Amino acid sequence: MTPEAALNRVVHCLDRAHDKGFKAKAFFRARNVVRATDPAEIEERAAAGTLTKLEGIGDSSARLITEALAGEVPRYLEHLEATTRVPISEEGQRYRDALRGDCHLHSTWSDGGAEIEDMAATAIELGHEYMVLTDHSPRLTIAHGLDRDRLERQIGVIDGLNERFAPFRVLTGMEVDILEDGGLDLDADLLARLDVVVASVHSKLRMERTAMTERMVIAVANPHVDILGHCTGRLIGKRPESTFDADYVFAACAQFGTAVEINCRPERLDPPRPLLDLAVEYGCWFSIDTDAHATGQLEWQPHGCDRAAERDVPLDRVVNTMSADQLIEWTGGR
Ligand SMILES: [Zn+2]
Ligand SMILES: [Zn+2]
């Protein structure tokens, strides 16, 4: 194991444990330093005990690098591998086993912390056949949303990656902002070119109930929209659910064949149980997605699988149990 691989794995494990503390930041920084430094220099410094003279390498990272160079699995990494595994219930595992891809995730092109190729390599390790790259749309400037030019460039990059990673597939997509009037933050010709479109509310989350209902119904009725992302916008313990008439919204999702996302982020777990029950009642489609912003977070599907199992979501209504071709046919045929 190279020092870079060991550090990558540490970052991955801390991500899957949702650890955003000082240590996680330090290892992330150390990983980037090692990545940017000549491996020969790292070896020399490890031998001379001068790794910590490199800006961004602390004692813990230095120890990890030295152990990796000695051909050992670093002790701290071994500890993390054992203690950060994402748990899953037996019933949830049945859902997880059926999933063939992940339809909502981000890269460094918007506000993610990992390159597209690192996300793809991890998705392959997790047994996925495909992933849909859904970086943010232009209006979300704090998240470096992609404008037309950058999205077109990204589609080109994805073409190249698909040659490299075949038979695994990176599908094109975007997490498009739902504007205040229910319109979408991307031109229709681009929406039509994407394999999968996730539409989410990220602004004016406290909008009045009737207006929010209209806004969401208009968006899910849009033929380009395939998945309604994190429908209530809640952040558990931090931000309340948006208020809307869920009967109208889920009836529209069922009517227009827009999947309701079961967002697996531990701070979201959206929709909440009562709304998930209602969406099941309306016969909606679902998509169990991680909304990952780092490689480790791609391991979060168990959170959504457990929830889906608990609320009896019909497995044959979960769109990411489809193959990539079936999924594209489903999104294109709607
Ligand atoms: Zn979002
Ligand atoms: Zn997202």
PDB file of N, CA, C and O in Angstrom, residues 219-283:
ATOM      1  N   ALA A 219     -42.464  21.504 -10.935  1.00  0.00           N
ATOM      2  CA  ALA A 219     -41.156  20.886 -11.219  1.00  0.00           C
ATOM      3  C   ALA A 219     -41.290  19.393 -11.508  1.00  0.00           C
ATOM      4  O   ALA A 219     -40.728  18.888 -12.481  1.00  0.00           O
ATOM      5  N   VAL A 220     -42.034  18.674 -10.672  1.00  0.00           N
ATOM      6  CA  VAL A 220     -42.094  17.216 -10.891  1.00  0.00           C
ATOM      7  C   VAL A 220     -42.904  16.869 -12.135  1.00  0.00           C
ATOM      8  O   VAL A 220     -42.750  15.791 -12.701  1.00  0.00           O
ATOM      9  N   ALA A 221     -43.758  17.815 -12.569  1.00  0.00           N
ATOM     10  CA  ALA A 221     -44.526  17.577 -13.801  1.00  0.00           C
ATOM     11  C   ALA A 221     -43.676  17.849 -15.040  1.00  0.00           C
ATOM     12  O   ALA A 221     -44.044  17.451 -16.149  1.00  0.00           O
ATOM     13  N   ASN A 222     -42.547  18.508 -14.864  1.00  0.00           N
ATOM     14  CA  ASN A 222     -41.672  18.806 -16.002  1.00  0.00           C
ATOM     15  C   ASN A 222     -41.134  17.499 -16.591  1.00  0.00           C
ATOM     16  O   ASN A 222     -40.567  16.680 -15.874  1.00  0.00           O
ATOM     17  N   PRO A 223     -41.338  17.301 -17.905  1.00  0.00           N
ATOM     18  CA  PRO A 223     -40.939  16.003 -18.490  1.00  0.00           C
ATOM     19  C   PRO A 223     -39.439  15.721 -18.391  1.00  0.00           C
ATOM     20  O   PRO A 223     -39.030  14.567 -18.498  1.00  0.00           O
ATOM     21  N   HIS A 224     -38.617  16.750 -18.150  1.00  0.00           N
ATOM     22  CA  HIS A 224     -37.174  16.506 -18.037  1.00  0.00           C
ATOM     23  C   HIS A 224     -36.774  16.011 -16.645  1.00  0.00           C
ATOM     24  O   HIS A 224     -35.671  15.518 -16.457  1.00  0.00           O
ATOM     25  N   VAL A 225     -37.654  16.203 -15.673  1.00  0.00           N
ATOM     26  CA  VAL A 225     -37.284  15.848 -14.293  1.00  0.00           C
ATOM     27  C   VAL A 225     -37.572  14.370 -14.035  1.00  0.00           C
ATOM     28  O   VAL A 225     -38.674  13.893 -14.255  1.00  0.00           O
ATOM     29  N   ASP A 226     -36.554  13.656 -13.563  1.00  0.00           N
ATOM     30  CA  ASP A 226     -36.692  12.225 -13.321  1.00  0.00           C
ATOM     31  C   ASP A 226     -36.825  11.887 -11.840  1.00  0.00           C
ATOM     32  O   ASP A 226     -37.488  10.931 -11.469  1.00  0.00           O
ATOM     33  N   ILE A 227     -36.150  12.666 -10.993  1.00  0.00           N
ATOM     34  CA  ILE A 227     -36.123  12.360  -9.560  1.00  0.00           C
ATOM     35  C   ILE A 227     -36.298  13.653  -8.770  1.00  0.00           C
ATOM     36  O   ILE A 227     -35.648  14.657  -9.074  1.00  0.00           O
ATOM     37  N   LEU A 228     -37.176  13.624  -7.767  1.00  0.00           N
ATOM     38  CA  LEU A 228     -37.332  14.759  -6.856  1.00  0.00           C
ATOM     39  C   LEU A 228     -36.366  14.548  -5.684  1.00  0.00           C
ATOM     40  O   LEU A 228     -36.530  13.614  -4.905  1.00  0.00           O
ATOM     41  N   GLY A 229     -35.335  15.399  -5.586  1.00  0.00           N
ATOM     42  CA  GLY A 229     -34.313  15.246  -4.550  1.00  0.00           C
ATOM     43  C   GLY A 229     -34.795  15.741  -3.189  1.00  0.00           C
ATOM     44  O   GLY A 229     -35.607  16.664  -3.111  1.00  0.00           O
ATOM     45  N   HIS A 230     -34.282  15.093  -2.115  1.00  0.00           N
ATOM     46  CA  HIS A 230     -34.554  15.477  -0.702  1.00  0.00           C
ATOM     47  C   HIS A 230     -35.731  16.436  -0.539  1.00  0.00           C
ATOM     48  O   HIS A 230     -35.561  17.616  -0.265  1.00  0.00           O
ATOM     49  N   CYS A 231     -36.976  15.881  -0.626  1.00  0.00           N
ATOM     50  CA  CYS A 231     -38.163  16.711  -0.832  1.00  0.00           C
ATOM     51  C   CYS A 231     -38.456  17.735   0.258  1.00  0.00           C
ATOM     52  O   CYS A 231     -38.974  18.802  -0.049  1.00  0.00           O
ATOM     53  N   THR A 232     -38.145  17.458   1.516  1.00  0.00           N
ATOM     54  CA  THR A 232     -38.502  18.459   2.549  1.00  0.00           C
ATOM     55  C   THR A 232     -37.368  19.424   2.848  1.00  0.00           C
ATOM     56  O   THR A 232     -37.575  20.434   3.526  1.00  0.00           O
ATOM     57  N   GLY A 233     -36.163  19.119   2.384  1.00  0.00           N
ATOM     58  CA  GLY A 233     -35.029  20.014   2.620  1.00  0.00           C
ATOM     59  C   GLY A 233     -34.554  20.046   4.060  1.00  0.00           C
ATOM     60  O   GLY A 233     -33.676  20.825   4.415  1.00  0.00           O
ATOM     61  N   ARG A 234     -35.108  19.156   4.902  1.00  0.00           N
ATOM     62  CA  ARG A 234     -34.745  19.225   6.328  1.00  0.00           C
ATOM     63  C   ARG A 234     -33.288  18.820   6.547  1.00  0.00           C
ATOM     64  O   ARG A 234     -32.711  18.034   5.789  1.00  0.00           O
ATOM     65  N   LEU A 235     -32.696  19.414   7.584  1.00  0.00           N
ATOM     66  CA  LEU A 235     -31.417  18.945   8.108  1.00  0.00           C
ATOM     67  C   LEU A 235     -31.700  18.629   9.567  1.00  0.00           C
ATOM     68  O   LEU A 235     -31.987  19.537  10.353  1.00  0.00           O
ATOM     69  N   ILE A 236     -31.667  17.341   9.898  1.00  0.00           N
ATOM     70  CA  ILE A 236     -32.136  16.892  11.206  1.00  0.00           C
ATOM     71  C   ILE A 236     -31.443  17.656  12.341  1.00  0.00           C
ATOM     72  O   ILE A 236     -30.220  17.734  12.392  1.00  0.00           O
ATOM     73  N   GLY A 237     -32.262  18.243  13.203  1.00  0.00           N
ATOM     74  CA  GLY A 237     -31.747  18.992  14.338  1.00  0.00           C
ATOM     75  C   GLY A 237     -31.271  20.403  13.988  1.00  0.00           C
ATOM     76  O   GLY A 237     -30.850  21.154  14.864  1.00  0.00           O
ATOM     77  N   LYS A 238     -31.320  20.760  12.699  1.00  0.00           N
ATOM     78  CA  LYS A 238     -30.770  22.043  12.271  1.00  0.00           C
ATOM     79  C   LYS A 238     -31.732  22.887  11.455  1.00  0.00           C
ATOM     80  O   LYS A 238     -31.776  24.100  11.589  1.00  0.00           O
ATOM     81  N   ARG A 239     -32.468  22.221  10.567  1.00  0.00           N
ATOM     82  CA  ARG A 239     -33.365  22.961   9.689  1.00  0.00           C
ATOM     83  C   ARG A 239     -34.654  22.183   9.568  1.00  0.00           C
ATOM     84  O   ARG A 239     -34.632  20.992   9.288  1.00  0.00           O
ATOM     85  N   PRO A 240     -35.796  22.859   9.770  1.00  0.00           N
ATOM     86  CA  PRO A 240     -37.083  22.148   9.736  1.00  0.00           C
ATOM     87  C   PRO A 240     -37.456  21.750   8.306  1.00  0.00           C
ATOM     88  O   PRO A 240     -36.857  22.227   7.345  1.00  0.00           O
ATOM     89  N   GLU A 241     -38.459  20.881   8.201  1.00  0.00           N
ATOM     90  CA  GLU A 241     -38.967  20.492   6.891  1.00  0.00           C
ATOM     91  C   GLU A 241     -39.664  21.684   6.239  1.00  0.00           C
ATOM     92  O   GLU A 241     -40.310  22.466   6.923  1.00  0.00           O
ATOM     93  N   SER A 242     -39.557  21.807   4.934  1.00  0.00           N
ATOM     94  CA  SER A 242     -40.387  22.762   4.203  1.00  0.00           C
ATOM     95  C   SER A 242     -41.832  22.303   4.319  1.00  0.00           C
ATOM     96  O   SER A 242     -42.100  21.113   4.472  1.00  0.00           O
ATOM     97  N   THR A 243     -42.753  23.257   4.210  1.00  0.00           N
ATOM     98  CA  THR A 243     -44.159  22.855   4.277  1.00  0.00           C
ATOM     99  C   THR A 243     -44.779  22.923   2.894  1.00  0.00           C
ATOM    100  O   THR A 243     -44.610  23.897   2.167  1.00  0.00           O
ATOM    101  N   PHE A 244     -45.426  21.825   2.534  1.00  0.00           N
ATOM    102  CA  PHE A 244     -46.142  21.747   1.246  1.00  0.00           C
ATOM    103  C   PHE A 244     -47.215  20.693   1.397  1.00  0.00           C
ATOM    104  O   PHE A 244     -47.185  19.900   2.343  1.00  0.00           O
ATOM    105  N   ASP A 245     -48.178  20.695   0.474  1.00  0.00           N
ATOM    106  CA  ASP A 245     -49.230  19.688   0.520  1.00  0.00           C
ATOM    107  C   ASP A 245     -48.703  18.426  -0.151  1.00  0.00           C
ATOM    108  O   ASP A 245     -48.651  18.326  -1.377  1.00  0.00           O
ATOM    109  N   ALA A 246     -48.306  17.486   0.680  1.00  0.00           N
ATOM    110  CA  ALA A 246     -47.635  16.292   0.162  1.00  0.00           C
ATOM    111  C   ALA A 246     -48.565  15.446  -0.704  1.00  0.00           C
ATOM    112  O   ALA A 246     -48.104  14.742  -1.606  1.00  0.00           O
ATOM    113  N   ASP A 247     -49.886  15.528  -0.453  1.00  0.00           N
ATOM    114  CA  ASP A 247     -50.819  14.770  -1.301  1.00  0.00           C
ATOM    115  C   ASP A 247     -50.701  15.215  -2.760  1.00  0.00           C
ATOM    116  O   ASP A 247     -50.604  14.394  -3.661  1.00  0.00           O
ATOM    117  N   TYR A 248     -50.692  16.524  -2.962  1.00  0.00           N
ATOM    118  CA  TYR A 248     -50.567  17.035  -4.331  1.00  0.00           C
ATOM    119  C   TYR A 248     -49.217  16.658  -4.941  1.00  0.00           C
ATOM    120  O   TYR A 248     -49.134  16.240  -6.090  1.00  0.00           O
ATOM    121  N   VAL A 249     -48.163  16.835  -4.159  1.00  0.00           N
ATOM    122  CA  VAL A 249     -46.812  16.616  -4.692  1.00  0.00           C
ATOM    123  C   VAL A 249     -46.603  15.147  -5.049  1.00  0.00           C
ATOM    124  O   VAL A 249     -46.126  14.824  -6.144  1.00  0.00           O
ATOM    125  N   PHE A 250     -46.995  14.236  -4.164  1.00  0.00           N
ATOM    126  CA  PHE A 250     -46.763  12.809  -4.456  1.00  0.00           C
ATOM    127  C   PHE A 250     -47.737  12.285  -5.509  1.00  0.00           C
ATOM    128  O   PHE A 250     -47.395  11.406  -6.305  1.00  0.00           O
ATOM    129  N   ALA A 251     -48.954  12.842  -5.521  1.00  0.00           N
ATOM    130  CA  ALA A 251     -49.892  12.461  -6.596  1.00  0.00           C
ATOM    131  C   ALA A 251     -49.283  12.862  -7.944  1.00  0.00           C
ATOM    132  O   ALA A 251     -49.354  12.116  -8.924  1.00  0.00           O
ATOM    133  N   ALA A 252     -48.655  14.041  -7.977  1.00  0.00           N
ATOM    134  CA  ALA A 252     -48.024  14.496  -9.222  1.00  0.00           C
ATOM    135  C   ALA A 252     -46.819  13.618  -9.567  1.00  0.00           C
ATOM    136  O   ALA A 252     -46.608  13.265 -10.728  1.00  0.00           O
ATOM    137  N   CYS A 253     -46.031  13.248  -8.564  1.00  0.00           N
ATOM    138  CA  CYS A 253     -44.890  12.358  -8.807  1.00  0.00           C
ATOM    139  C   CYS A 253     -45.368  11.044  -9.421  1.00  0.00           C
ATOM    140  O   CYS A 253     -44.787  10.543 -10.397  1.00  0.00           O
ATOM    141  N   ALA A 254     -46.455  10.500  -8.868  1.00  0.00           N
ATOM    142  CA  ALA A 254     -46.985   9.237  -9.388  1.00  0.00           C
ATOM    143  C   ALA A 254     -47.530   9.432 -10.803  1.00  0.00           C
ATOM    144  O   ALA A 254     -47.263   8.642 -11.712  1.00  0.00           O
ATOM    145  N   GLN A 255     -48.259  10.522 -10.983  1.00  0.00           N
ATOM    146  CA  GLN A 255     -48.884  10.802 -12.277  1.00  0.00           C
ATOM    147  C   GLN A 255     -47.848  10.995 -13.381  1.00  0.00           C
ATOM    148  O   GLN A 255     -47.998  10.494 -14.489  1.00  0.00           O
ATOM    149  N   PHE A 256     -46.794  11.762 -13.071  1.00  0.00           N
ATOM    150  CA  PHE A 256     -45.818  12.108 -14.100  1.00  0.00           C
ATOM    151  C   PHE A 256     -44.591  11.193 -14.083  1.00  0.00           C
ATOM    152  O   PHE A 256     -43.636  11.413 -14.812  1.00  0.00           O
ATOM    153  N   GLY A 257     -44.633  10.167 -13.233  1.00  0.00           N
ATOM    154  CA  GLY A 257     -43.532   9.206 -13.216  1.00  0.00           C
ATOM    155  C   GLY A 257     -42.215   9.808 -12.770  1.00  0.00           C
ATOM    156  O   GLY A 257     -41.157   9.462 -13.303  1.00  0.00           O
ATOM    157  N   THR A 258     -42.272  10.724 -11.805  1.00  0.00           N
ATOM    158  CA  THR A 258     -41.041  11.266 -11.235  1.00  0.00           C
ATOM    159  C   THR A 258     -40.757  10.534  -9.923  1.00  0.00           C
ATOM    160  O   THR A 258     -41.620  10.472  -9.052  1.00  0.00           O
ATOM    161  N   ALA A 259     -39.557   9.976  -9.815  1.00  0.00           N
ATOM    162  CA  ALA A 259     -39.230   9.194  -8.617  1.00  0.00           C
ATOM    163  C   ALA A 259     -39.024  10.111  -7.417  1.00  0.00           C
ATOM    164  O   ALA A 259     -38.483  11.212  -7.543  1.00  0.00           O
ATOM    165  N   VAL A 260     -39.459   9.652  -6.270  1.00  0.00           N
ATOM    166  CA  VAL A 260     -39.203  10.351  -5.008  1.00  0.00           C
ATOM    167  C   VAL A 260     -37.886   9.807  -4.465  1.00  0.00           C
ATOM    168  O   VAL A 260     -37.744   8.603  -4.267  1.00  0.00           O
ATOM    169  N   GLU A 261     -36.946  10.688  -4.260  1.00  0.00           N
ATOM    170  CA  GLU A 261     -35.660  10.234  -3.737  1.00  0.00           C
ATOM    171  C   GLU A 261     -35.776   9.856  -2.265  1.00  0.00           C
ATOM    172  O   GLU A 261     -36.396  10.569  -1.481  1.00  0.00           O
ATOM    173  N   ILE A 262     -35.153   8.722  -1.925  1.00  0.00           N
ATOM    174  CA  ILE A 262     -34.917   8.411  -0.518  1.00  0.00           C
ATOM    175  C   ILE A 262     -33.471   8.800  -0.284  1.00  0.00           C
ATOM    176  O   ILE A 262     -32.547   8.090  -0.679  1.00  0.00           O
ATOM    177  N   ASN A 263     -33.284   9.983   0.278  1.00  0.00           N
ATOM    178  CA  ASN A 263     -31.937  10.542   0.443  1.00  0.00           C
ATOM    179  C   ASN A 263     -31.276   9.903   1.666  1.00  0.00           C
ATOM    180  O   ASN A 263     -31.826   9.918   2.765  1.00  0.00           O
ATOM    181  N   CYS A 264     -30.095   9.338   1.436  1.00  0.00           N
ATOM    182  CA  CYS A 264     -29.428   8.517   2.463  1.00  0.00           C
ATOM    183  C   CYS A 264     -28.516   9.295   3.400  1.00  0.00           C
ATOM    184  O   CYS A 264     -27.940   8.707   4.317  1.00  0.00           O
ATOM    185  N   ARG A 265     -28.341  10.598   3.166  1.00  0.00           N
ATOM    186  CA  ARG A 265     -27.443  11.343   4.052  1.00  0.00           C
ATOM    187  C   ARG A 265     -28.008  11.298   5.470  1.00  0.00           C
ATOM    188  O   ARG A 265     -29.185  11.586   5.678  1.00  0.00           O
ATOM    189  N   PRO A 266     -27.174  10.949   6.448  1.00  0.00           N
ATOM    190  CA  PRO A 266     -27.697  10.785   7.812  1.00  0.00           C
ATOM    191  C   PRO A 266     -28.358  12.052   8.352  1.00  0.00           C
ATOM    192  O   PRO A 266     -29.292  11.960   9.157  1.00  0.00           O
ATOM    193  N   GLU A 267     -27.900  13.228   7.935  1.00  0.00           N
ATOM    194  CA  GLU A 267     -28.512  14.458   8.451  1.00  0.00           C
ATOM    195  C   GLU A 267     -29.781  14.824   7.682  1.00  0.00           C
ATOM    196  O   GLU A 267     -30.509  15.726   8.077  1.00  0.00           O
ATOM    197  N   ARG A 268     -30.042  14.130   6.590  1.00  0.00           N
ATOM    198  CA  ARG A 268     -31.269  14.399   5.827  1.00  0.00           C
ATOM    199  C   ARG A 268     -32.311  13.300   6.039  1.00  0.00           C
ATOM    200  O   ARG A 268     -33.416  13.563   6.478  1.00  0.00           O
ATOM    201  N   LEU A 269     -31.975  12.059   5.686  1.00  0.00           N
ATOM    202  CA  LEU A 269     -32.955  10.958   5.712  1.00  0.00           C
ATOM    203  C   LEU A 269     -34.323  11.475   5.308  1.00  0.00           C
ATOM    204  O   LEU A 269     -35.271  11.469   6.096  1.00  0.00           O
ATOM    205  N   ASP A 270     -34.394  11.898   4.080  1.00  0.00           N
ATOM    206  CA  ASP A 270     -35.542  12.599   3.542  1.00  0.00           C
ATOM    207  C   ASP A 270     -36.127  11.739   2.426  1.00  0.00           C
ATOM    208  O   ASP A 270     -35.363  11.277   1.586  1.00  0.00           O
ATOM    209  N   PRO A 271     -37.444  11.501   2.334  1.00  0.00           N
ATOM    210  CA  PRO A 271     -38.516  12.018   3.171  1.00  0.00           C
ATOM    211  C   PRO A 271     -38.576  11.360   4.553  1.00  0.00           C
ATOM    212  O   PRO A 271     -38.216  10.198   4.690  1.00  0.00           O
ATOM    213  N   PRO A 272     -39.088  12.129   5.533  1.00  0.00           N
ATOM    214  CA  PRO A 272     -39.354  11.563   6.856  1.00  0.00           C
ATOM    215  C   PRO A 272     -40.414  10.459   6.742  1.00  0.00           C
ATOM    216  O   PRO A 272     -41.160  10.428   5.763  1.00  0.00           O
ATOM    217  N   ARG A 273     -40.475   9.592   7.741  1.00  0.00           N
ATOM    218  CA  ARG A 273     -41.343   8.401   7.678  1.00  0.00           C
ATOM    219  C   ARG A 273     -42.784   8.671   7.222  1.00  0.00           C
ATOM    220  O   ARG A 273     -43.263   7.985   6.316  1.00  0.00           O
ATOM    221  N   PRO A 274     -43.514   9.636   7.830  1.00  0.00           N
ATOM    222  CA  PRO A 274     -44.920   9.809   7.423  1.00  0.00           C
ATOM    223  C   PRO A 274     -45.052  10.161   5.940  1.00  0.00           C
ATOM    224  O   PRO A 274     -45.962   9.694   5.259  1.00  0.00           O
ATOM    225  N   LEU A 275     -44.113  10.962   5.432  1.00  0.00           N
ATOM    226  CA  LEU A 275     -44.183  11.327   4.016  1.00  0.00           C
ATOM    227  C   LEU A 275     -43.801  10.155   3.123  1.00  0.00           C
ATOM    228  O   LEU A 275     -44.369   9.964   2.042  1.00  0.00           O
ATOM    229  N   LEU A 276     -42.855   9.367   3.573  1.00  0.00           N
ATOM    230  CA  LEU A 276     -42.473   8.182   2.798  1.00  0.00           C
ATOM    231  C   LEU A 276     -43.668   7.234   2.692  1.00  0.00           C
ATOM    232  O   LEU A 276     -43.963   6.699   1.615  1.00  0.00           O
ATOM    233  N   ASP A 277     -44.380   7.058   3.809  1.00  0.00           N
ATOM    234  CA  ASP A 277     -45.576   6.207   3.792  1.00  0.00           C
ATOM    235  C   ASP A 277     -46.591   6.716   2.767  1.00  0.00           C
ATOM    236  O   ASP A 277     -47.195   5.942   2.030  1.00  0.00           O
ATOM    237  N   LEU A 278     -46.750   8.033   2.738  1.00  0.00           N
ATOM    238  CA  LEU A 278     -47.714   8.634   1.818  1.00  0.00           C
ATOM    239  C   LEU A 278     -47.283   8.404   0.361  1.00  0.00           C
ATOM    240  O   LEU A 278     -48.108   8.059  -0.495  1.00  0.00           O
ATOM    241  N   ALA A 279     -46.001   8.556   0.097  1.00  0.00           N
ATOM    242  CA  ALA A 279     -45.503   8.344  -1.267  1.00  0.00           C
ATOM    243  C   ALA A 279     -45.689   6.893  -1.699  1.00  0.00           C
ATOM    244  O   ALA A 279     -46.011   6.609  -2.856  1.00  0.00           O
ATOM    245  N   VAL A 280     -45.524   5.972  -0.757  1.00  0.00           N
ATOM    246  CA  VAL A 280     -45.763   4.549  -1.060  1.00  0.00           C
ATOM    247  C   VAL A 280     -47.242   4.354  -1.404  1.00  0.00           C
ATOM    248  O   VAL A 280     -47.589   3.680  -2.374  1.00  0.00           O
ATOM    249  N   GLU A 281     -48.099   5.002  -0.609  1.00  0.00           N
ATOM    250  CA  GLU A 281     -49.537   4.904  -0.836  1.00  0.00           C
ATOM    251  C   GLU A 281     -49.934   5.396  -2.224  1.00  0.00           C
ATOM    252  O   GLU A 281     -50.815   4.845  -2.868  1.00  0.00           O
ATOM    253  N   TYR A 282     -49.269   6.454  -2.681  1.00  0.00           N
ATOM    254  CA  TYR A 282     -49.581   7.011  -4.005  1.00  0.00           C
ATOM    255  C   TYR A 282     -48.979   6.194  -5.144  1.00  0.00           C
ATOM    256  O   TYR A 282     -49.185   6.511  -6.312  1.00  0.00           O
ATOM    257  N   GLY A 283     -48.203   5.172  -4.799  1.00  0.00           N
ATOM    258  CA  GLY A 283     -47.629   4.331  -5.845  1.00  0.00           C
ATOM    259  C   GLY A 283     -46.473   4.979  -6.586  1.00  0.00           C
ATOM    260  O   GLY A 283     -46.254   4.710  -7.772  1.00  0.00           O
TER     261      GLY A 283
END
